[in-house]
PDB file of C-alpha atoms in Angstrom:
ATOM      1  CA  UNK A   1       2.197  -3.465  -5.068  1.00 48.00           C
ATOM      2  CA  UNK A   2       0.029  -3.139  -1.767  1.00 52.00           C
ATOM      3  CA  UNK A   3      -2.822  -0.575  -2.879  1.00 62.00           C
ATOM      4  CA  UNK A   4      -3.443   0.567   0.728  1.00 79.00           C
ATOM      5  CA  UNK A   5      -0.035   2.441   0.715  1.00 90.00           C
ATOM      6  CA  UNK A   6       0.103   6.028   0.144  1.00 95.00           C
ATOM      7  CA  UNK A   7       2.963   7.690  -1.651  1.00 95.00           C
ATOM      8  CA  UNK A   8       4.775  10.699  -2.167  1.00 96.00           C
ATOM      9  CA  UNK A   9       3.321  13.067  -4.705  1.00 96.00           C
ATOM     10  CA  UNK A  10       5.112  16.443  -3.755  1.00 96.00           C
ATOM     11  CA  UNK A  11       7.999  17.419  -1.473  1.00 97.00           C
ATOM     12  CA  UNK A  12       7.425  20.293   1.071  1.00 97.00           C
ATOM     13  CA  UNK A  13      10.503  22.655   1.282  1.00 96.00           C
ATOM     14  CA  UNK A  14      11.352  26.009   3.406  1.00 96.00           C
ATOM     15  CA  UNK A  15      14.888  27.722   2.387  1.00 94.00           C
ATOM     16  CA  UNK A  16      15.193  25.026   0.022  1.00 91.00           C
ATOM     17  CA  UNK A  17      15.617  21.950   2.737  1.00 92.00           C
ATOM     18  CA  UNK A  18      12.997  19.168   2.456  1.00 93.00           C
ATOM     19  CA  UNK A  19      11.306  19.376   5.453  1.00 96.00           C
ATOM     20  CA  UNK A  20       7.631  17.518   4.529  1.00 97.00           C
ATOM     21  CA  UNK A  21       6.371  15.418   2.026  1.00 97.00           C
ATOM     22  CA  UNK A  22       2.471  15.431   0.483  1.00 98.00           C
ATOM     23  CA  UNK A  23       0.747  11.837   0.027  1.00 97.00           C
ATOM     24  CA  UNK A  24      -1.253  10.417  -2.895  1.00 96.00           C
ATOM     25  CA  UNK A  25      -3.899  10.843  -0.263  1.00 96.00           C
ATOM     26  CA  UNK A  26      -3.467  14.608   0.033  1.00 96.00           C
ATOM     27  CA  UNK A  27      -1.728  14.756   3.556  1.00 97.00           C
ATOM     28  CA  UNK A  28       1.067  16.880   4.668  1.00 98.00           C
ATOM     29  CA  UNK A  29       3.287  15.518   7.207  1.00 98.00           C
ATOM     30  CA  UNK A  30       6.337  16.243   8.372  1.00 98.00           C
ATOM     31  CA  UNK A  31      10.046  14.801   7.412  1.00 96.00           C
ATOM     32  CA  UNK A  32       9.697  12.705  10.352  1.00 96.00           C
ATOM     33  CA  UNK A  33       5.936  11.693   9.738  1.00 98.00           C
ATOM     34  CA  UNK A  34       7.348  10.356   6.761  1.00 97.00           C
ATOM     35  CA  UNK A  35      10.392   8.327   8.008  1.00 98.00           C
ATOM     36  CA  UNK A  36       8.572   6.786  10.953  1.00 98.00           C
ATOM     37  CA  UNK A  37       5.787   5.981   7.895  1.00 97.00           C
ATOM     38  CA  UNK A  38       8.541   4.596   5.653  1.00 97.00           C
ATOM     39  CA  UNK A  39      10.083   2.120   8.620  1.00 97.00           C
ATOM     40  CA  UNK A  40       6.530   0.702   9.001  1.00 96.00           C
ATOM     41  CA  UNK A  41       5.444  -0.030   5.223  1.00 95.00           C
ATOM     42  CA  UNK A  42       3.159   3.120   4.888  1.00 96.00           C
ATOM     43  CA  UNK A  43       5.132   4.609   2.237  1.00 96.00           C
ATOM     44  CA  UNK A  44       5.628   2.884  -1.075  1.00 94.00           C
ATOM     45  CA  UNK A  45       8.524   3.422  -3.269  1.00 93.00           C
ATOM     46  CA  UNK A  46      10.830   4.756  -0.697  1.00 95.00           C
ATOM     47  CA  UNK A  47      13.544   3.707   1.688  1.00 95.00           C
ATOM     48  CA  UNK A  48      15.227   5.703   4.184  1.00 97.00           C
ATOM     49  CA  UNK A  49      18.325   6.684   4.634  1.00 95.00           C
ATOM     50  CA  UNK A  50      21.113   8.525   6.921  1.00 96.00           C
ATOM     51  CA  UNK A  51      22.702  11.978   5.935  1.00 92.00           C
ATOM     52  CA  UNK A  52      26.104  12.833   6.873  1.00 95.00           C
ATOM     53  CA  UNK A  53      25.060  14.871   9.613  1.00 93.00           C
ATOM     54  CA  UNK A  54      22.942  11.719  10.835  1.00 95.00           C
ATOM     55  CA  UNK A  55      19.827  12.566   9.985  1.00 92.00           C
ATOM     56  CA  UNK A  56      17.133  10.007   8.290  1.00 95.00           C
ATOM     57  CA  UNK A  57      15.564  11.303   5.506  1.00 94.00           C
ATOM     58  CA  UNK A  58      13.418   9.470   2.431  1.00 95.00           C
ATOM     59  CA  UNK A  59      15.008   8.283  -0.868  1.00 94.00           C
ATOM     60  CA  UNK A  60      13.004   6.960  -3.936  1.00 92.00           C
ATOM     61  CA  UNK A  61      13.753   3.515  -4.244  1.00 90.00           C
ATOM     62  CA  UNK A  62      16.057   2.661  -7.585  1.00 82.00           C
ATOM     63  CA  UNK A  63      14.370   1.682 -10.767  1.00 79.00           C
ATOM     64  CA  UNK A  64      14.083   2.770 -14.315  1.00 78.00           C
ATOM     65  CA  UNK A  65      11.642   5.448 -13.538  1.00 77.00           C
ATOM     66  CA  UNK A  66      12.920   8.721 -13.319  1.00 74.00           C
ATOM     67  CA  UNK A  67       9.540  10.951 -13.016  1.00 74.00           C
ATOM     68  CA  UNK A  68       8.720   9.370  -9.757  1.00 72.00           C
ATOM     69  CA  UNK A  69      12.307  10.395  -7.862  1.00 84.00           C
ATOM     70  CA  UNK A  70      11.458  12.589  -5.341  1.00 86.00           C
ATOM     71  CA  UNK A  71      14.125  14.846  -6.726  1.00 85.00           C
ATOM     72  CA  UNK A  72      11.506  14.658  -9.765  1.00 88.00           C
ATOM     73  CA  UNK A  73       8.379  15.403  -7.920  1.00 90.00           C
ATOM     74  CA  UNK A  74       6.714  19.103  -7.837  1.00 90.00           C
ATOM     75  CA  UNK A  75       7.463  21.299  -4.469  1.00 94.00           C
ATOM     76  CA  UNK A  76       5.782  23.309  -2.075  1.00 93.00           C
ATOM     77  CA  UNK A  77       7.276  25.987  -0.581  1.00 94.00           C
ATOM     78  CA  UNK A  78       6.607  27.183   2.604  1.00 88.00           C
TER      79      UNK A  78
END
């Protein structure tokens, strides 16, 4: 694993849609921050993906883990 990425320690939510992520680094940045991020390596442990209403949005990568889903992770609120 490449030691220079960040990852996603907390997911930021208003009315209960994702709409940030927080980085082992401490950052906030926005749901799009975070794809653009993901499609250039920044992110580690994620891929993204394509909702049914077309939007791209972060998903934890599969493995054996289940504390580090970002279903799993703490939230913010806004």
């Amino acid at each position: 694993m490449n030691n220079n990425l960040e990852s996603i320690t907390a997911v930021v939510k208003k009315s209960g849609e994702i709409t940030g992520y927080e980085l082992s680094n401490g950052q906030r940045i926005s749901k799009e921050e975070g794809v653009n991020m993901a499609k250039n390596g920044g992110i580690s442990g994620v891929s993204v993906s394509v909702s049914k209403k077309g939007e791209e949005y972060l998903r934890s990568l599969p493995d054996e883990e289940e504390s580090n889903n970002l279903s799993s992770l703490p939230t913010i609120n806004e």
